[in-house]
Coordinates of C-alpha atoms and ligand atoms in Angstrom, one line a residue:
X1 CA -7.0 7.0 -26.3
X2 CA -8.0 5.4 -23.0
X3 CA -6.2 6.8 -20.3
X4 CA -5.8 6.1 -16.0
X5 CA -5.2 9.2 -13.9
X6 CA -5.1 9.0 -9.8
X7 CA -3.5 10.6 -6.9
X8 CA -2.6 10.0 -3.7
X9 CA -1.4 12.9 -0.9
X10 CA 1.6 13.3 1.0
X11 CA -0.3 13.7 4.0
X12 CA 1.5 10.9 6.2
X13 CA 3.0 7.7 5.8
X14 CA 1.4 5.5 3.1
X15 CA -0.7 2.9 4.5
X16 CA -1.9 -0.4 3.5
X17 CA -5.2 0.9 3.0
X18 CA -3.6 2.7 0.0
X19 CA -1.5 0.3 -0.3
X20 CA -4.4 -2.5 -1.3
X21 CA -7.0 0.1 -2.2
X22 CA -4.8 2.3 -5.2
X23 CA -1.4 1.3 -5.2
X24 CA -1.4 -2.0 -6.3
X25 CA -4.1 -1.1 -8.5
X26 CA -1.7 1.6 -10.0
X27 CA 0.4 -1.3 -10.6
X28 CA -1.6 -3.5 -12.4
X29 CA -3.2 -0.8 -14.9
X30 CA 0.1 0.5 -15.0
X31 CA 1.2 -2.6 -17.0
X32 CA -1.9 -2.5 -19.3
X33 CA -2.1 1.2 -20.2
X34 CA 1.4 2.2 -20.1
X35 CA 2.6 5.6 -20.2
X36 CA -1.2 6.2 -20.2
X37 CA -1.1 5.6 -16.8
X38 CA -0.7 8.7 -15.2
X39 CA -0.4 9.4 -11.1
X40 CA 0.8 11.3 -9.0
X41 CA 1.9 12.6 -5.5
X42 CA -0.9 15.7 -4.9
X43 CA 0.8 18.1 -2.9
X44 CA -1.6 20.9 -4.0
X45 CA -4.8 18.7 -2.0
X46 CA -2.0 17.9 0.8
X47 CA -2.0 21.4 1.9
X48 CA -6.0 21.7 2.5
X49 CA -6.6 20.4 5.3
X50 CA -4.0 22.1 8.1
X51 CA -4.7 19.4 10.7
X52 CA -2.8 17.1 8.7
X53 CA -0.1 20.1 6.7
X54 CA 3.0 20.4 8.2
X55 CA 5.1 22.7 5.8
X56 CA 8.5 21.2 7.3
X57 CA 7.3 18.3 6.2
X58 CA 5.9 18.1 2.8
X59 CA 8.5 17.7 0.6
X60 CA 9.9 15.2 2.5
X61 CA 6.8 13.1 2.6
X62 CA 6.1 13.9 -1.0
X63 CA 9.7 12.5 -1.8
X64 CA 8.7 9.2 0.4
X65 CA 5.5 9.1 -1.0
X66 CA 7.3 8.6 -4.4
X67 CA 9.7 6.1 -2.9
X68 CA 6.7 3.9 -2.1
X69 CA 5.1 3.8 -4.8
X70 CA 8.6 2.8 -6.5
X71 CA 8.8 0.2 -3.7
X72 CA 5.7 -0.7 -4.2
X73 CA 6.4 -2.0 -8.4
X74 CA 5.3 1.2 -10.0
X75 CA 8.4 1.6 -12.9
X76 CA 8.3 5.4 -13.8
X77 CA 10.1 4.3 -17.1
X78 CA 6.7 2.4 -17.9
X79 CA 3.9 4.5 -16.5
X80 CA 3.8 8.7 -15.8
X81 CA 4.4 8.9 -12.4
X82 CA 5.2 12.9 -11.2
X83 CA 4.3 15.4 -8.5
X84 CA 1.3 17.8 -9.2
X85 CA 3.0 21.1 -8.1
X86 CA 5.7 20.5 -10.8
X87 CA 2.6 20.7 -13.7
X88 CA 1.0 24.0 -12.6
X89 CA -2.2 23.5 -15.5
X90 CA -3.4 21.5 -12.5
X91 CA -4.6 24.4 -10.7
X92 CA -5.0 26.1 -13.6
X93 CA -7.7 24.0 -14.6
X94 CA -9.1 23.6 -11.2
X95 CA -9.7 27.8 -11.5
X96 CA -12.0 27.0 -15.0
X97 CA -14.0 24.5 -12.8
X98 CA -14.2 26.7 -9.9
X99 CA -16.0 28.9 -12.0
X100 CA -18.9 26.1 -13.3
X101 CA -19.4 24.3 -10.0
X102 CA -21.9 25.4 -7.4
X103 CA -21.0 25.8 -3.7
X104 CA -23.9 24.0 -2.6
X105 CA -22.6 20.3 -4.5
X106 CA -19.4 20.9 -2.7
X107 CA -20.8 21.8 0.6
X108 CA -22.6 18.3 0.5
X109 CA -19.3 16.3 -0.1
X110 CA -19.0 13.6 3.0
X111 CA -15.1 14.3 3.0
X112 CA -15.8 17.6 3.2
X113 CA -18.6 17.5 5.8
X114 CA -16.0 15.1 7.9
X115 CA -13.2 17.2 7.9
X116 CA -14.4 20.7 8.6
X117 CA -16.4 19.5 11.6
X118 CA -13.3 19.0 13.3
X119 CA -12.0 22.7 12.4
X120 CA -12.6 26.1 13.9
X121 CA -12.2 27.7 10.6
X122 CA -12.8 26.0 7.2
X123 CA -10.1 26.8 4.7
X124 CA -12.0 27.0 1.4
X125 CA -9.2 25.0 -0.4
X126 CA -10.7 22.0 2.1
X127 CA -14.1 22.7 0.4
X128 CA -12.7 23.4 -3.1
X129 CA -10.9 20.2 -2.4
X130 CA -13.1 18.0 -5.5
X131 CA -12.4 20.4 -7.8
X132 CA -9.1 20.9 -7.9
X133 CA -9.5 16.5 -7.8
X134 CA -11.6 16.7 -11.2
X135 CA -8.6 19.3 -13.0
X136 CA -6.5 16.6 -11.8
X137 CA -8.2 13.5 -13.6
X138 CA -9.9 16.2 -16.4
X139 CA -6.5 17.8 -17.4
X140 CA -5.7 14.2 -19.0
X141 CA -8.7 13.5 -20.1
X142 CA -8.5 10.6 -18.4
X143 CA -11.8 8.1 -18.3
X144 CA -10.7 5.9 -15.4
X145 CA -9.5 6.5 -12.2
X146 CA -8.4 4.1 -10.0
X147 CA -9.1 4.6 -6.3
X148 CA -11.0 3.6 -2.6
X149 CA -14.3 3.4 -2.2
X150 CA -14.2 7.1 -0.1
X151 CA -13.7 8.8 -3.5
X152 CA -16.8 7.8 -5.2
X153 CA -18.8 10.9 -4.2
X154 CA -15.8 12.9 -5.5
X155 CA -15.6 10.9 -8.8
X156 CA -19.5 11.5 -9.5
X157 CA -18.8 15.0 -9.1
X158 CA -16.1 15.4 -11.7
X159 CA -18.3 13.6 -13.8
X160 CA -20.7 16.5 -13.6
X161 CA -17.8 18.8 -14.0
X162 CA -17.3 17.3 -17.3
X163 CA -20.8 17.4 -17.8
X164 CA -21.1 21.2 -16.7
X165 CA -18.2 22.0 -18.8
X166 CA -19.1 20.0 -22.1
X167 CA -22.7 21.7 -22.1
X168 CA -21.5 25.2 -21.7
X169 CA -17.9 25.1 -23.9
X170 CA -18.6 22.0 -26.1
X171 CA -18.0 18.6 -26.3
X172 CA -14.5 18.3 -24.3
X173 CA -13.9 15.9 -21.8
X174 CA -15.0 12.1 -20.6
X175 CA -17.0 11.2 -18.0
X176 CA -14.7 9.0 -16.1
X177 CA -15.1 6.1 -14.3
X178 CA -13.9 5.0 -10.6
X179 CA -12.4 1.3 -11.0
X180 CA -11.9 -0.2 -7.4
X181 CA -9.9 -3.3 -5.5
X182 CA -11.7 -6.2 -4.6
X183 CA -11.8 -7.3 -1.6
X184 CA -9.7 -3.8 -0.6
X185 CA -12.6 -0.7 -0.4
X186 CA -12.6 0.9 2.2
X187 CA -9.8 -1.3 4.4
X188 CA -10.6 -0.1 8.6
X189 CA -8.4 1.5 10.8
X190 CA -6.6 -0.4 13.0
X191 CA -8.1 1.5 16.3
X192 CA -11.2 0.3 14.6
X193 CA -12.7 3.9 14.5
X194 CA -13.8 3.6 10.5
X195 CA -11.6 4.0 7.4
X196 CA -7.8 3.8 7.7
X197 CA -6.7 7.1 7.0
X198 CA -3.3 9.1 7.1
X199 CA -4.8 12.4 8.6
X200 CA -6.4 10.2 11.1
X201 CA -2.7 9.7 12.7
X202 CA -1.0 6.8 13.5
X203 CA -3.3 5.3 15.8
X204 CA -5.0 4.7 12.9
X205 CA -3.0 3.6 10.2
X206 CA 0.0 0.5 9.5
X207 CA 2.3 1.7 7.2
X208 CA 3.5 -0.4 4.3
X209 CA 7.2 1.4 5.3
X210 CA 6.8 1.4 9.2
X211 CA 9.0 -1.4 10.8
X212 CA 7.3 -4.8 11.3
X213 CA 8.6 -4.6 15.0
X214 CA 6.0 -1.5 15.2
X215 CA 3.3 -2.8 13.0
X216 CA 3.1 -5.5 15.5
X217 CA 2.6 -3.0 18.4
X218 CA -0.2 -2.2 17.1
X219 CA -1.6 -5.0 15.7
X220 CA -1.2 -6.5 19.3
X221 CA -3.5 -4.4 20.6
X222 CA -6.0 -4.0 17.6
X223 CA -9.7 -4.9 18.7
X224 CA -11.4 -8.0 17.5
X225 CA -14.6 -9.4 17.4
X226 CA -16.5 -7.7 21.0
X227 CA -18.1 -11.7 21.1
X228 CA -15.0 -13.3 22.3
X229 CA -14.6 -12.0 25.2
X230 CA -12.9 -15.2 26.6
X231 CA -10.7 -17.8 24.5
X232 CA -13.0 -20.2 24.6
X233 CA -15.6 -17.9 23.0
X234 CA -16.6 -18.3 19.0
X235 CA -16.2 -15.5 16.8
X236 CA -17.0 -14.0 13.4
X237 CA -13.8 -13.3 11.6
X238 CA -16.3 -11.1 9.0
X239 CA -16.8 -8.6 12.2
X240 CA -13.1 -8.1 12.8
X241 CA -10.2 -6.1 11.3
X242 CA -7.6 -8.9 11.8
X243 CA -10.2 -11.5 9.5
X244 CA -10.3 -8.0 6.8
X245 CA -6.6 -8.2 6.9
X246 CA -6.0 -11.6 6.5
X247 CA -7.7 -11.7 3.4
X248 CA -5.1 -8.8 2.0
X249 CA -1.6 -10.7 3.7
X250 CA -2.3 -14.5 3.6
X251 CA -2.8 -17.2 1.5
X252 CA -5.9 -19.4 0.5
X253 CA -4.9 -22.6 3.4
X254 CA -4.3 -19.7 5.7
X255 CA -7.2 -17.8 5.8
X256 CA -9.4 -20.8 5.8
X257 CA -7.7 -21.9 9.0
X258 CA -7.9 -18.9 10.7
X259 CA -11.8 -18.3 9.8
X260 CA -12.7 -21.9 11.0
X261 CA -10.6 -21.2 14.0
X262 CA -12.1 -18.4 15.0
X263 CA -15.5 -19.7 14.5
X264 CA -15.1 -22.7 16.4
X265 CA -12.5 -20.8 19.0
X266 CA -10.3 -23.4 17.9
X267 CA -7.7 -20.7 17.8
X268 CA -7.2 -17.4 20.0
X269 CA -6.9 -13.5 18.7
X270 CA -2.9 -13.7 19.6
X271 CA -2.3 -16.5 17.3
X272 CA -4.7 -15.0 14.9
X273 CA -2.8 -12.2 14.9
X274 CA 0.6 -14.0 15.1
X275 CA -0.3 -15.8 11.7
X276 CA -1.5 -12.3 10.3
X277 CA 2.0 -10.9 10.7
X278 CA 3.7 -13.5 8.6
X279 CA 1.8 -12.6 5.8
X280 CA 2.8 -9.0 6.4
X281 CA 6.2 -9.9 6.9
X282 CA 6.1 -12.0 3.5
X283 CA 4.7 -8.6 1.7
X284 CA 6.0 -5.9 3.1
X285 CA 9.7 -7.3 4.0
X286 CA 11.2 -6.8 0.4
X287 CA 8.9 -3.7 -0.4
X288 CA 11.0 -1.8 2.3
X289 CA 14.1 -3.3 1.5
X290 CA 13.3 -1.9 -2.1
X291 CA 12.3 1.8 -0.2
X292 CA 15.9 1.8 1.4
X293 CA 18.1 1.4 -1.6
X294 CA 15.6 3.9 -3.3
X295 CA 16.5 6.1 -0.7
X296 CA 20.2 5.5 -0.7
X297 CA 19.6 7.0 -4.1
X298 CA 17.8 10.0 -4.0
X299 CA 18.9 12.0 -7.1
X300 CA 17.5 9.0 -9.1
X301 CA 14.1 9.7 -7.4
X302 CA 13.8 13.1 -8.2
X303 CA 15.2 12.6 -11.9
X304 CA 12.7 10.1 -12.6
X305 CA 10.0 12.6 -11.2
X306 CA 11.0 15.5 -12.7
X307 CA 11.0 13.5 -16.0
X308 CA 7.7 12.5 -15.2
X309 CA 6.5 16.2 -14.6
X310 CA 7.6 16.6 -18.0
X311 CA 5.8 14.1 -20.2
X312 CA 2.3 14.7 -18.3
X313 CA 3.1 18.2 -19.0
X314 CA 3.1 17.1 -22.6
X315 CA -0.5 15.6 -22.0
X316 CA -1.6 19.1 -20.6
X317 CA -0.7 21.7 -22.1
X318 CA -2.8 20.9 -25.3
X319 CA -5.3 20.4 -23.1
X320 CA -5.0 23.5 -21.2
X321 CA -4.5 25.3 -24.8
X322 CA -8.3 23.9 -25.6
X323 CA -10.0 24.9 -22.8
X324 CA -8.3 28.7 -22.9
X325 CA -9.5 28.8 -26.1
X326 CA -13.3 27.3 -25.5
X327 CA -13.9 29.8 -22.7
X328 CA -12.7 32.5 -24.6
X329 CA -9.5 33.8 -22.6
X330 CA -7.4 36.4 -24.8
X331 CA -4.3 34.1 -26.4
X332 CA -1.0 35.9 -26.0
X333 CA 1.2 36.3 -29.1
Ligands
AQP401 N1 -8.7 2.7 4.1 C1 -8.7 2.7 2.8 N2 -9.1 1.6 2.1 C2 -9.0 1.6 0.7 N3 -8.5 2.6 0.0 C3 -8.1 3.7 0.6 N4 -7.5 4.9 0.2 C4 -7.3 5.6 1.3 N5 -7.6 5.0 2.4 C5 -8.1 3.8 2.1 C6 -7.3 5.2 -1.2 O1 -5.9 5.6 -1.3 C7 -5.8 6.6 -2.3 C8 -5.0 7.7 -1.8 O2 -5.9 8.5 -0.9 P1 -5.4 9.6 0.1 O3 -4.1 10.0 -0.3 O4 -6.5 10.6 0.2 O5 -5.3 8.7 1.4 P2 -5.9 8.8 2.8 O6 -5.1 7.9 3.7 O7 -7.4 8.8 2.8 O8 -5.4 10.3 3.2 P3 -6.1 11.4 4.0 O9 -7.1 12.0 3.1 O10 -5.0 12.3 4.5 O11 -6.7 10.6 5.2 P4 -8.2 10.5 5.7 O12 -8.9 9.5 4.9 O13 -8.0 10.2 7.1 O14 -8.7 11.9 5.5 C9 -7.2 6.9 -2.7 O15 -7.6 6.3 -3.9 C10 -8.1 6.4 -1.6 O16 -9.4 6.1 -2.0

């Protein structure tokens, strides 16, 4: 049975380089696979990386991660949709593969390289990080796996898990396969330092919940192409964040417009970035309006999650049963 399986971490607000890059995308599978489609809010991988954990926050977040997602079109009566501490096989799993996979492959993960330069000490949950991500997508058996372009690396290595783990036990699991958004890889940053990212902060990230009034704060300000350095100076919309965005909020006449514009500096950054903001507004207007009665309602949240913890736990446990019984753990009576 084919089957989808991602994640995404209550690590901050969610952005639209989620947003574009794995939500929608949850979405869309979501109406082709059913309840096959299986994500969910990792709270486990949340905690790794303490310059972005704050416990006072978590469950919050992981409650508004959910409502997002909701917003966002996901219908949990449709898809599996649940929060991975509520199905503790995850980490169960994730102890199996800890066993199989050797520290050097993790040590040469890019996350992992990127994030524990900017530490004093490494937690080794921040380098075990990809394997508790391979339980995650393994546990279902899942073969494709929605996500950005930043967890390729991490998908190849679960592949080898399943290799690793289908060599030494017997044939078990698929090899799955990232699937990824056009036009929607690796969306930048709005301070322009690289990927948009939650642990990055808010400098670096518009969130698909955050008020248009402060979206447009920082998209005021967001660099553009260095060559226009006057308004009378061409540009290349293809070198600039605003030109990436368009492509994500506006339509067809739109874009066109605003590329010739910039090219010929028919039109300035501001009105660039005016016309950007409708877009925005068009999109992201009725997805918050959807978050807020979500939130007025919070005991239907949780019900839906908890009911969702339950049918991937149905999934897993005759999963988890297998692997016990491959690697030879002593079943209790
Ligand atoms: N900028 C992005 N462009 C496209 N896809 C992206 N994803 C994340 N950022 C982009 C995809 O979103 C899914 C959830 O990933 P995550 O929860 O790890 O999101 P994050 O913002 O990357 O969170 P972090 O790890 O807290 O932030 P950073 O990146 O700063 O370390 C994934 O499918 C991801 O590919």
């Amino acid at each position: 049975m084919p089957r989808v399986f991602s994640g995404i971490q209550p690590t901050g607000d969610p952005h639209i380089g989620n947003y574009f890059g794995a939500m929608k995308n949850y979405v869309r599978l979501g109406e082709e696979y059913g309840k096959n489609s299986i994500y969910c809010v990792v709270d486990l991988h949340a905690i790794t990386n303490p310059a972005a954990y704050d416990p006072a926050q978590l469950s919050k977040r992981t409650f508004e991660m959910a409502v997002a997602n909701f917003a966002a079109g996901l219908d949990p009566s449709k898809v599996t949709f649940f929060v991975q501490s509520q199905v503790p096989e995850h980490h169960e799993l994730s102890w199996v593969f800890t066993a199989l996979t050797p520290v050097g492959e993790l040590e040469r993960m890019t996350q992992y390289k990127d994030k524990s330069e900017q530490l004093e000490s490494v937690p080794a949950g921040l380098l075990m990080y990809p394997v508790l991500m391979a339980a995650d997508i393994l546990l279902y058996k899942a073969d494709t796996v929605p996500v950005g372009e930043d967890q390729t690396q991490h998908i190849e290595l679960t592949r080898e898990i399943a290799r690793k783990f289908n060599h030494a036990y017997g044939e078990t699991f698929p090899e799955p396969k990232a699937v990824y958004a056009k036009d929607a890889l690796r969306i930048p940053g709005v301070d322009g330092h690289g990927k948009m990212g939650k642990s990055k902060g808010e400098t670096s990230t518009l969130g698909i919940l955050e008020p248009l009034d402060s979206i447009w704060q920082k998209v005021r300000v967001a660099p553009t192409d260095p060559a226009r350095v006057r308004r009378t100076d061409p540009g290349d919309p293809d070198k600039c964040l605003i030109g990436d965005y368009h492509k994500l909020f506006s339509d067809l006449p739109t874009i066109e417009t605003v590329y010739a514009g910039c090219r010929t500096a028919g039109i300035g950054c501001v009105d660039c970035k005016k016309m950007l903001m409708e877009g925005m507004r068009r999109e992201l207007e009725p997805l918050q309006a959807r978050a807020a009665d979500l939130r007025a309602d919070p005991d239907l949240v949780r019900d839906a999650l908890e009911q969702g913890a339950k049918e991937a736990r149905a999934i897993a446990q005759p999963v988890m049963e297998e692997v016990r019984e491959k690697v030879g753990f002593l079943k209790s009576r």
